[in-house]
XYZ file of C-alpha atoms in Angstrom:
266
model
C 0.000 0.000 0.000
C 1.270 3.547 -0.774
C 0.607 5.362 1.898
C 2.379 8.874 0.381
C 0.051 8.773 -2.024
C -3.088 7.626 -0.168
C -2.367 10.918 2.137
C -2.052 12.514 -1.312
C -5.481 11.918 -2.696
C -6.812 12.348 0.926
C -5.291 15.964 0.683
C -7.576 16.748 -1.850
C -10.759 15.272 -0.616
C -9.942 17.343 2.378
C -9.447 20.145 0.558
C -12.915 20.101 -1.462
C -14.518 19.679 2.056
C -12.901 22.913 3.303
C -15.271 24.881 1.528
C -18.287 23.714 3.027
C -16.922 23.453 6.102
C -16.314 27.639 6.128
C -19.416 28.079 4.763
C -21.285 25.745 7.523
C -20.024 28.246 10.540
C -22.415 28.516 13.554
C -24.591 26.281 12.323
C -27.282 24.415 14.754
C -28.016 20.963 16.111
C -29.376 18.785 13.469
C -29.219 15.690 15.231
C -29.240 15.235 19.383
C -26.167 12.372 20.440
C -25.563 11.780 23.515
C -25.890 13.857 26.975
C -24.981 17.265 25.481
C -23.934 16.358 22.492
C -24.549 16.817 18.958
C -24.354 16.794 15.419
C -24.847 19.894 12.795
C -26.225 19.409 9.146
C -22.165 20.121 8.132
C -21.142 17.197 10.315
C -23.538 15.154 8.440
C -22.816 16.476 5.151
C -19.252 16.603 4.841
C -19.244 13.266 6.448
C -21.180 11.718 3.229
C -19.188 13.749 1.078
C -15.487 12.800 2.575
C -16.640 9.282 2.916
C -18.050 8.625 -0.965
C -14.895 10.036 -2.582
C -12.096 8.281 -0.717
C -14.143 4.839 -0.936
C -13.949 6.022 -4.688
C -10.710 7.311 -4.966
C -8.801 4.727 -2.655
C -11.049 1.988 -2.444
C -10.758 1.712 1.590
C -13.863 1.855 3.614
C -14.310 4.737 6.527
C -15.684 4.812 9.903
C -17.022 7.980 10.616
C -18.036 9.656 13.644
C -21.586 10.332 12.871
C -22.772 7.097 10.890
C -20.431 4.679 11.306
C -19.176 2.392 8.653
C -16.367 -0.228 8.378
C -15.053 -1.520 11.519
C -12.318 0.326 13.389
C -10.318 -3.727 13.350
C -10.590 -4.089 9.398
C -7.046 -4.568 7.805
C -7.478 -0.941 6.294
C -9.599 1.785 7.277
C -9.986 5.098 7.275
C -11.451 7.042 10.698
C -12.961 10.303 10.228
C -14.509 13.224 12.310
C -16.083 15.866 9.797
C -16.150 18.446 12.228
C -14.254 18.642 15.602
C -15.024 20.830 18.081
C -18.639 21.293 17.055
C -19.831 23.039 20.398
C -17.070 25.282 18.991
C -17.964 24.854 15.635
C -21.776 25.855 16.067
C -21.206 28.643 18.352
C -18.697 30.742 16.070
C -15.248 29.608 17.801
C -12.955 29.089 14.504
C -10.928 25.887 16.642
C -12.492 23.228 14.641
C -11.244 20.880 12.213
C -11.438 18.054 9.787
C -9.668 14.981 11.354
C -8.825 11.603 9.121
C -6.637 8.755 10.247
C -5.475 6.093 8.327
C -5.366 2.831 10.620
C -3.910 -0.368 9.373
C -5.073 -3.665 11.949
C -5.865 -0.884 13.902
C -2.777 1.641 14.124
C -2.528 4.916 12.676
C -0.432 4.685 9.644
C -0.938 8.350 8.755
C -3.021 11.623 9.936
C -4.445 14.213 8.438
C -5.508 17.414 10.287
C -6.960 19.957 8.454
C -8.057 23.669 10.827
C -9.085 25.762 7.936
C -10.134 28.947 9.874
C -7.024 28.678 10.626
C -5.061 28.042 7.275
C -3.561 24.921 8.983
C -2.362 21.857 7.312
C -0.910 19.243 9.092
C -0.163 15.346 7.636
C 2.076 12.819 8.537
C 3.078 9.282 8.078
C 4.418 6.604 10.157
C 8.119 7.145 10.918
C 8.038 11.048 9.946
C 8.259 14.133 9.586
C 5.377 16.200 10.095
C 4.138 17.886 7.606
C 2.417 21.554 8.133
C 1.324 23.228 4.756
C 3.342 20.958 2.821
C 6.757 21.906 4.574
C 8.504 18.989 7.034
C 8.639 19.922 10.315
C 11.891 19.739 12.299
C 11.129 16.807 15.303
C 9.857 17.481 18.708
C 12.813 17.889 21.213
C 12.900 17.433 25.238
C 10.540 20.027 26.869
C 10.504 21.162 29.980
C 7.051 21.415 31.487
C 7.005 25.152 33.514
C 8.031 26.486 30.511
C 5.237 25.117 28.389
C 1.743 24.968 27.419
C -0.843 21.743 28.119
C -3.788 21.227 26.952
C -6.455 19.678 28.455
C -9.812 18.014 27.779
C -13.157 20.162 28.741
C -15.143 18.548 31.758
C -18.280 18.911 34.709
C -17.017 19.295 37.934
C -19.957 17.133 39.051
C -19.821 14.833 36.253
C -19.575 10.931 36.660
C -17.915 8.272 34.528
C -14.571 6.784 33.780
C -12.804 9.917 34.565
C -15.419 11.505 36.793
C -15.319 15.651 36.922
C -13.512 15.825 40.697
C -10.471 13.438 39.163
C -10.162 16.058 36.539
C -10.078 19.098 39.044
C -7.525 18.044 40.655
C -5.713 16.535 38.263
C -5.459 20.041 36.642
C -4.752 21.503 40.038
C -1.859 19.289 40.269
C -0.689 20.205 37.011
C -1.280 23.974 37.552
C 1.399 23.411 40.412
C 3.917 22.674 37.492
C 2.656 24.857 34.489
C 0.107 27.619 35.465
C -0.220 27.937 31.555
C -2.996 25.399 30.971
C -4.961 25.557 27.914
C -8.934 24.397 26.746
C -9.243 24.456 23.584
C -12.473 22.418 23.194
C -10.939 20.160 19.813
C -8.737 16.793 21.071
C -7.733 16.783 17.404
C -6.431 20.892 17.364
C -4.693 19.810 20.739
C -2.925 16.639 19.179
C -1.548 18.184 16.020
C -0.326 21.268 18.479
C 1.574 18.464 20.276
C 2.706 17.282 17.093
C 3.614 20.851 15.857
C 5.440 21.160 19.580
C 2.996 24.164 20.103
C 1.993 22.284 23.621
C 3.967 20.298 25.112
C 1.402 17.831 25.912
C -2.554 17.270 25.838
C -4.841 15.647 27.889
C -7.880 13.616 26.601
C -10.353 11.919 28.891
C -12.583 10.671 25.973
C -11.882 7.022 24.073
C -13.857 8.281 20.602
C -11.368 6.760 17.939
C -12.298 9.538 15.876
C -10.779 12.331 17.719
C -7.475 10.420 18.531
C -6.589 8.673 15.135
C -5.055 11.474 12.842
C -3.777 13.379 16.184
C -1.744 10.097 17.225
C -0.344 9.624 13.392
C 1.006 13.142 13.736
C 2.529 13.072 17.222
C 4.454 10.055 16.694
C 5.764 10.456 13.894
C 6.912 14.302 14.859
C 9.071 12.545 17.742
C 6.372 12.651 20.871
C 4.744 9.762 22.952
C 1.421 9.131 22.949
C 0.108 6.344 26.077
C -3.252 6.367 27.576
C -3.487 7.743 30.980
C -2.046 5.090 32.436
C 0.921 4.885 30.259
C 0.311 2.226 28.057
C 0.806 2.563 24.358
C -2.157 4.171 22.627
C -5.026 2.025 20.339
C -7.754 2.203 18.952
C -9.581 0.654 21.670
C -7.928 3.238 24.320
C -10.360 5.290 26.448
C -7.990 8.446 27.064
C -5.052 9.905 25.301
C -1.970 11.418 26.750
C 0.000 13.056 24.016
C 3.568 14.610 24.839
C 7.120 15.745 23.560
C 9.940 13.581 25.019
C 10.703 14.680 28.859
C 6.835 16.283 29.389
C 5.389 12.979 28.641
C 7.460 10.819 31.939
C 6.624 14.349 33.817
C 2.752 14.174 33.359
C 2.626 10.388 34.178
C 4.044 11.164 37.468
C 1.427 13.651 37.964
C -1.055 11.392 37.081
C -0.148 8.556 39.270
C 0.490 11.531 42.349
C -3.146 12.300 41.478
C -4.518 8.501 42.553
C -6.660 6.485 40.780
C -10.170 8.322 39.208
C -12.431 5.362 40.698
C -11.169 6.894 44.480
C -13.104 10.062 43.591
């Protein structure tokens, strides 16, 4: 499989969709997920749209976020998030993407992250560089955490679950203690490809959606960083959190995490 020119032909998909996506800005809920969450007619659209030209063009099926599709374990599949960040998204915030990960047996191959209120760029594939507006980025060196920015995934203090709100308070307390320049951006996939473009130094994600990790985890690894769940093991498709970090911040936030205790004690 080529995989240069799979990202290639991707490129241009993405591209076409870019338009839409502008165009689409603050639009409503179309379709009510989840809790909170939801979808917008552009989600949908440029979802169909994405989908039906790389199964054209490439001939590999893709899960999407919002209907699904091949399975996340096939020998070849693209994972796609039309739009991420859509609370952003719908209420006028330009950090949103287009997200696209190429997984083969179910391990990102290549990314593609495409911001375009932003006129960001970013690709990769598996063993380097990164790739931001079609220039290769130099790799991600040792970074020192009080001198750097973290993001960090958005939350309910009251909330329950696997990671329930009061973990995440004081997690982020703890890590305030090292870096009081923590960052919310709202978008796991802008906060992965600013890993990857050593604009943080690491992000935080406290969801498992495959779709908002894929392309980010293509792009971090193969710009030089780590990326474990929150317990430090390696990163997969099946992983229900994300820690993505240059080398040196990435040993530093595990130690914060394990100082923090385990999330079922709160």
């Amino acid at each position: 499989m080529d995989i240069e020119a799979l990202v290639g032909t991707a490129s241009t998909i993405l591209d076409d969709a870019a338009d839409p996506f502008l165009a689409g800005h603050r639009a409503g809920s179309a379709v009510q997920k989840k809790g909170n969450d939801f979808a917008t007619e552009v989600d949908l659209a440029i979802e169909r749209q994405v989908v039906a030209a790389l199964t054209e063009a490439t001939g590999i099926g893709v899960h999407g976020e919002e209907y699904g599709g091949e399975d996340v374990d096939a020998e070849w599949v693209w994972v796609l998030d039309p739009v991420d960040g859509t609370f952003n998204y719908a209420a006028g915030s330009p950090m949103a993407g287009i997200l696209l990960g190429l997984l083969h047996r179910g391990d990102p191959v290549a990314g593609l992250t495409w911001l375009p209120f932003t006129g960001e760029r970013y690709t990769a594939v598996a063993g380097g560089p990164l790739i931001k507006n079609g220039e290769p980025q130099p790799p991600l060196g040792p970074v020192d955490l009080a001198d750097a920015l973290i993001g960090a995934g958005s939350f309910s203090a009251d909330a329950r679950g696997r990671y329930p709100g009061r973990y995440r308070v004081a997690l982020l307390e703890n890590l305030s203690r090292v870096s009081s320049r923590l960052r919310m951006h709202g978008s796991t996939g802008i906060d992965l490809a600013y890993v990857a473009d050593g604009i943080l130094a690491a992000s935080i994600s406290f969801g498992g959606h495959v779709w908002d990790h894929a392309a980010g985890v293509a792009l971090v690894r193969a710009a030089g960083g780590v990326v474990t769940n929150l317990a430090g093991e390696p990163w997969t498709a099946d992983s229900e959190s994300a820690l993505a970090a240059a080398p040196g911040a990435h040993e530093e936030i595990l130690e914060i995490l394990r100082s923090t205790g385990s999330p079922e004690d709160y």
